[in-house]
PDB file of C-alpha atoms in Angstrom:
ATOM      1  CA  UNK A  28      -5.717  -7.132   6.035  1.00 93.00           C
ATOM      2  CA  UNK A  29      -2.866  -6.107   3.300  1.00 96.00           C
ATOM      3  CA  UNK A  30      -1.285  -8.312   1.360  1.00 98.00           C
ATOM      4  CA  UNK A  31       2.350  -7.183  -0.642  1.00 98.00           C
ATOM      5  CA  UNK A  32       3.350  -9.242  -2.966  1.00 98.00           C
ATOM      6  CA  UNK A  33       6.824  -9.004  -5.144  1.00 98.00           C
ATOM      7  CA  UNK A  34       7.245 -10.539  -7.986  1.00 98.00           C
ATOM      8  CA  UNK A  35      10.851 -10.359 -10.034  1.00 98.00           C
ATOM      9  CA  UNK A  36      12.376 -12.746 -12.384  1.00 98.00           C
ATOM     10  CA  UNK A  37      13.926 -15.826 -11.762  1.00 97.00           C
ATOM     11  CA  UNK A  38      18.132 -15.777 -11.090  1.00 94.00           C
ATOM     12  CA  UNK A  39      19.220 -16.447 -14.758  1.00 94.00           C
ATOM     13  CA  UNK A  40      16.603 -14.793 -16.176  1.00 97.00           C
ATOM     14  CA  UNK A  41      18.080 -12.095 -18.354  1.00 97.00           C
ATOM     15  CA  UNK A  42      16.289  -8.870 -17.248  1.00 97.00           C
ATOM     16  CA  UNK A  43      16.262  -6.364 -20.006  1.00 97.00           C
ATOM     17  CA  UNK A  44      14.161  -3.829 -18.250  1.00 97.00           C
ATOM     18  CA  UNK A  45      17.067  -4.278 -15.416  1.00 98.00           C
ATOM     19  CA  UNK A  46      19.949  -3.470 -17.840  1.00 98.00           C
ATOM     20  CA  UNK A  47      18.153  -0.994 -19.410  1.00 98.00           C
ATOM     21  CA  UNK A  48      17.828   1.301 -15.934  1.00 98.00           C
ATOM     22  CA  UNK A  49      21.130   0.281 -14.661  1.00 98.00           C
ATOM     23  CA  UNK A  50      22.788   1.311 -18.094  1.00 98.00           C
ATOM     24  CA  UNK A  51      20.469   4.698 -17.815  1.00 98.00           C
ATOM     25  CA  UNK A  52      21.655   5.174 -14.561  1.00 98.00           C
ATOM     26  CA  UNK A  53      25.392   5.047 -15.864  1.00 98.00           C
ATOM     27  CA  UNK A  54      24.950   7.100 -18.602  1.00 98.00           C
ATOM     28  CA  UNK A  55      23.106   9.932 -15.813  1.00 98.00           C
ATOM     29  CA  UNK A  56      26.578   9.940 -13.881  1.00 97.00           C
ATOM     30  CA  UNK A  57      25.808   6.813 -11.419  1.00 97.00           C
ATOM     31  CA  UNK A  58      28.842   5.501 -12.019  1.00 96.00           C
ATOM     32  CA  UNK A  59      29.078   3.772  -8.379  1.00 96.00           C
ATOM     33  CA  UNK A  60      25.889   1.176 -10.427  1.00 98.00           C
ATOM     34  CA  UNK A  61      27.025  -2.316 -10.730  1.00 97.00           C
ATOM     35  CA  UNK A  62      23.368  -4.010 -12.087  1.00 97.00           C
ATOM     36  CA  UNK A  63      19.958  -3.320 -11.783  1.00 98.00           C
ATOM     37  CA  UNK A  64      16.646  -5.429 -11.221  1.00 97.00           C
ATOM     38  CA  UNK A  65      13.131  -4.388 -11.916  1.00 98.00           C
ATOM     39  CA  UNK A  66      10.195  -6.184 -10.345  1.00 98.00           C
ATOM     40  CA  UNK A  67       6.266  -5.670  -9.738  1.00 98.00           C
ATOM     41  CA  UNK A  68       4.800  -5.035  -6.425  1.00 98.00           C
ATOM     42  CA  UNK A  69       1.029  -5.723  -5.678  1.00 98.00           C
ATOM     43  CA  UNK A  70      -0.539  -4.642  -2.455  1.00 97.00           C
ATOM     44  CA  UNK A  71      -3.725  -6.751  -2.101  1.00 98.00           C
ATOM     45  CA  UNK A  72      -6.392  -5.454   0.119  1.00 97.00           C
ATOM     46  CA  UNK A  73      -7.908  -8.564   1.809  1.00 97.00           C
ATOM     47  CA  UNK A  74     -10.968  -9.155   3.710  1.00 95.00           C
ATOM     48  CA  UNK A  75     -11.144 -11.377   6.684  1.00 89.00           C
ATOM     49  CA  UNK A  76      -8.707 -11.208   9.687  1.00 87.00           C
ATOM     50  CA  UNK A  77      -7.211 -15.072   9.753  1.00 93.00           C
ATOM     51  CA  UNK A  78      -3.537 -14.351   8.569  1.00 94.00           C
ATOM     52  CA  UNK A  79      -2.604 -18.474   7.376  1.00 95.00           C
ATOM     53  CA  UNK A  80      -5.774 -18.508   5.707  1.00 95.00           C
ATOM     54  CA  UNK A  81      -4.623 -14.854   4.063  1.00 96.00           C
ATOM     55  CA  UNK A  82      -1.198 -16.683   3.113  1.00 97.00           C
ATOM     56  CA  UNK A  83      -2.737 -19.115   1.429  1.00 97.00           C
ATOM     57  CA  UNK A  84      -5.045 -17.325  -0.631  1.00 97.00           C
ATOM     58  CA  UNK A  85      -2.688 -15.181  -2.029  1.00 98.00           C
ATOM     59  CA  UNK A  86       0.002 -18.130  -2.748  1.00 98.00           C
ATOM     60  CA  UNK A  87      -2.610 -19.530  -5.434  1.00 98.00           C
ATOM     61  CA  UNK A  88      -3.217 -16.018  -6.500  1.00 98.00           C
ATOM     62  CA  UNK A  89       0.298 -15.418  -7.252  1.00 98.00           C
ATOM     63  CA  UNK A  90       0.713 -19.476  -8.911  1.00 98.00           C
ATOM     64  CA  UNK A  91      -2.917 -18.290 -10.663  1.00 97.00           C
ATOM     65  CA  UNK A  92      -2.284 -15.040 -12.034  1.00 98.00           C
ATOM     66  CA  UNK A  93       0.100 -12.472 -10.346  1.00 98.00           C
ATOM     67  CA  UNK A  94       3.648 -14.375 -11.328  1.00 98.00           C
ATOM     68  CA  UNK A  95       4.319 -15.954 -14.303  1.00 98.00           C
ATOM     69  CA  UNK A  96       6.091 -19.125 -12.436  1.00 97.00           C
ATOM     70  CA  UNK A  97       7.940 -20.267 -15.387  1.00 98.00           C
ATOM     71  CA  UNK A  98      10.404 -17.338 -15.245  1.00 98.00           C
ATOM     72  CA  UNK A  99       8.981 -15.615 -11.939  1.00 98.00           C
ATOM     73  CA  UNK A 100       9.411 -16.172  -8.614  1.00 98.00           C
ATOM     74  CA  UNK A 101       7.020 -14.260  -5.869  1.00 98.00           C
ATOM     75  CA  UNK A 102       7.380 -13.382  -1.951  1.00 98.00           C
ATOM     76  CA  UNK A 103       4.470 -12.802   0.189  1.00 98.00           C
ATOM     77  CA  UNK A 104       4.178 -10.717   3.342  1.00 97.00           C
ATOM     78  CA  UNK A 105       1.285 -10.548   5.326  1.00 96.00           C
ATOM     79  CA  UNK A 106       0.616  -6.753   7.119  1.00 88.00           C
TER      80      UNK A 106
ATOM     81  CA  UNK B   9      26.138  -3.140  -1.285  1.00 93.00           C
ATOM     82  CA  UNK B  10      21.819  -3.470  -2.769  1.00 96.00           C
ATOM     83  CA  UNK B  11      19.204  -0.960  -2.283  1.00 98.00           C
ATOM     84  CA  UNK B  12      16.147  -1.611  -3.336  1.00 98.00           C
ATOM     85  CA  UNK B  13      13.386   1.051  -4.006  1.00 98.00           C
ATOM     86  CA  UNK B  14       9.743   0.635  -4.001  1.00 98.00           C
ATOM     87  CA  UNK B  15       7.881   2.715  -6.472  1.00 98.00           C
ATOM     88  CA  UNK B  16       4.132   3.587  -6.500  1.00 98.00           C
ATOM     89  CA  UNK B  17       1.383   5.572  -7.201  1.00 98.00           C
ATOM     90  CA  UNK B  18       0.721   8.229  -4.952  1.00 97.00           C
ATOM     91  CA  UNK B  19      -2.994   7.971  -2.694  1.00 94.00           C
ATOM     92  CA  UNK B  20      -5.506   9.110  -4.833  1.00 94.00           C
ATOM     93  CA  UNK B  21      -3.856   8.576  -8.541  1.00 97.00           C
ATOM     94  CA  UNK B  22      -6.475   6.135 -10.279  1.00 97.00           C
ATOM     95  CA  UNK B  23      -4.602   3.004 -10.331  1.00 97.00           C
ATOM     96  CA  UNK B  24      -6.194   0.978 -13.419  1.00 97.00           C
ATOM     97  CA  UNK B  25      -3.460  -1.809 -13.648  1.00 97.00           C
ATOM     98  CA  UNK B  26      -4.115  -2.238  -9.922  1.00 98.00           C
ATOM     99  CA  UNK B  27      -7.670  -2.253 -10.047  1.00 98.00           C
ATOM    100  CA  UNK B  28      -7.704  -4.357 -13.141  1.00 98.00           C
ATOM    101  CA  UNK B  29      -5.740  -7.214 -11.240  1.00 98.00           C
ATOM    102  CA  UNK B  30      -8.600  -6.532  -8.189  1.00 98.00           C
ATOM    103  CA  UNK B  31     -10.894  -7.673 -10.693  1.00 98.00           C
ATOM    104  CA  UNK B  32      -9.079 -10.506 -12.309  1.00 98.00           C
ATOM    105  CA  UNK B  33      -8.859 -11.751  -8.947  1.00 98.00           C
ATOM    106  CA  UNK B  34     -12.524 -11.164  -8.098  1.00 98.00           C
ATOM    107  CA  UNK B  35     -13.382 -12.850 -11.484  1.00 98.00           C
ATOM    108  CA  UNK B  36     -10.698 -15.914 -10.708  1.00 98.00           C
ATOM    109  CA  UNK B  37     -13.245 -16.620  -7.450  1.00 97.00           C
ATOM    110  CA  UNK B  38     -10.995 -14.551  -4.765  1.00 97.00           C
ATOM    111  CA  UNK B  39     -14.404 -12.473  -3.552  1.00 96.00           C
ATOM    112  CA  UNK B  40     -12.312 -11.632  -0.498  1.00 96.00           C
ATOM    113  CA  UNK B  41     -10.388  -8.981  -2.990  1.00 98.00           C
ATOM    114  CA  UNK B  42     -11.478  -5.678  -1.739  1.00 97.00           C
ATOM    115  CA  UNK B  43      -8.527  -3.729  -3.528  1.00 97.00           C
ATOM    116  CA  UNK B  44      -5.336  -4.008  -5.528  1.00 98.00           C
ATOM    117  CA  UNK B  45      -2.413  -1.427  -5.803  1.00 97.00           C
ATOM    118  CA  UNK B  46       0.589  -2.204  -8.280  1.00 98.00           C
ATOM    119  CA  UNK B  47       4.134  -0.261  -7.949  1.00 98.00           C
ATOM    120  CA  UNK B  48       7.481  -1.197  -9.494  1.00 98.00           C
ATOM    121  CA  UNK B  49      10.646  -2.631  -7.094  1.00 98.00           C
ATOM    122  CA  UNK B  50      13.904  -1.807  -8.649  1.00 98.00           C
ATOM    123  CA  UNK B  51      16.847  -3.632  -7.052  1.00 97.00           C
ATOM    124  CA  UNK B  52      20.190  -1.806  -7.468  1.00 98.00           C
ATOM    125  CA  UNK B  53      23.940  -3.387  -7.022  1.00 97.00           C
ATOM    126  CA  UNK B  54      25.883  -0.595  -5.461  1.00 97.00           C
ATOM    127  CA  UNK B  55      30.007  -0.272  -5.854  1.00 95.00           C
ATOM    128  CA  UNK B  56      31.237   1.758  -1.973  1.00 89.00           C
ATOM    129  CA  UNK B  57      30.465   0.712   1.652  1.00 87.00           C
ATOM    130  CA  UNK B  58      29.006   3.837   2.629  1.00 93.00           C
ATOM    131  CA  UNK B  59      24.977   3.270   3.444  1.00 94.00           C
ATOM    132  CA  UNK B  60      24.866   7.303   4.346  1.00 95.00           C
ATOM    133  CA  UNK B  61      26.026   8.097   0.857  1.00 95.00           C
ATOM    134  CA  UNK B  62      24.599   5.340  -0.944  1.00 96.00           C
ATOM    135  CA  UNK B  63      21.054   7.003   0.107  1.00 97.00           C
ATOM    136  CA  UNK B  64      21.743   9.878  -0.711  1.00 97.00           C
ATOM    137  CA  UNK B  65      22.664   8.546  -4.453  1.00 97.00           C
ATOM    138  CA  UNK B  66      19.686   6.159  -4.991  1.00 98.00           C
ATOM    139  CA  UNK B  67      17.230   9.304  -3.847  1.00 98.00           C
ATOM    140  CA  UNK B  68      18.657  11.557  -6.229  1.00 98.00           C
ATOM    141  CA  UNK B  69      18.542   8.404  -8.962  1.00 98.00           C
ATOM    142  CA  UNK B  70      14.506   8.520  -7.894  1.00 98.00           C
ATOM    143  CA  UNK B  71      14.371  12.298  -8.710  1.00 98.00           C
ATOM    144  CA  UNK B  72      16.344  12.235 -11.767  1.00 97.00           C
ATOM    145  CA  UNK B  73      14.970   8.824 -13.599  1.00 98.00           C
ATOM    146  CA  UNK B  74      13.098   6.388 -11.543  1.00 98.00           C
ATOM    147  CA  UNK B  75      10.245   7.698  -9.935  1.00 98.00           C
ATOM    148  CA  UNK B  76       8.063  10.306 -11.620  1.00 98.00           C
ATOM    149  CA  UNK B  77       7.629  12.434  -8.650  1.00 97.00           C
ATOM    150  CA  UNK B  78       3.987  14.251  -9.573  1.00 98.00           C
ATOM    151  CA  UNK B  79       1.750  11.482  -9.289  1.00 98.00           C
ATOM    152  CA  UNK B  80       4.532   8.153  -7.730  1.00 98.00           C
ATOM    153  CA  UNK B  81       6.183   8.201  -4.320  1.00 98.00           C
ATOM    154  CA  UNK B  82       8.889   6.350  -3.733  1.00 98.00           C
ATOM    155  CA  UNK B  83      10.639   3.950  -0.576  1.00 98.00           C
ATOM    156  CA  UNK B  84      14.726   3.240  -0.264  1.00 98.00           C
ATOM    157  CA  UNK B  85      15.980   0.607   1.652  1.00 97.00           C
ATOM    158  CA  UNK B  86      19.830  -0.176   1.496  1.00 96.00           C
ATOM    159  CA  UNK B  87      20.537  -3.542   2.249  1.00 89.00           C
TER     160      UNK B  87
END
């Protein structure tokens, strides 16, 4: 089973990664760029086939170690 | 309007942040880890209505800065 989780910072968070990209982006020609996020994505290969129990697992993996849940937030699909 | 591009390593590029978060996991007590993959997930605010176009921009953004084409692939999705 795959898991994909994203992780990006919280609303309010200032993202400088984001800024710096969108204010690349600008300076390339991209004028039509209003703001730019940047994010992590982690695809989790998972053994076992029971998808809540999946869900689960990879919730306290994300609260444990994937997101930093101070400034982070996460979403988690199951594929 | 957003679009929001997905940005990994391509199938068979050694992926050593993604296998060291495998075995973080493995070492936290999640044994049912089997393998981890981790890509970037940029989130751009778009100016213009037009999806057709705004593809077209974001892929040549991926070319030109955010996706290093010879060993990342890339995903757009305008939302």
């Amino acid at each position: 089973m795959k898991a994909i989780v994203t992780v990006g910072l919280k609303p309010g968070v200032l993202d400088v990664q984001g800024k710096a990209v969108a204010n690349a982006l600008v300076d390339l020609g991209f004028g039509e760029v209003a703001d730019a996020r940047v994010g992590k994505v982690i695809e989790i290969d998972l053994k076992g086939q029971d998808r809540d129990a999946a869900h689960a697992k990879v919730k306290e993996m994300c609260e444990r170690l994937l997101a930093n849940t101070v400034i982070e937030s996460y979403r988690i699909e199951i594929a």
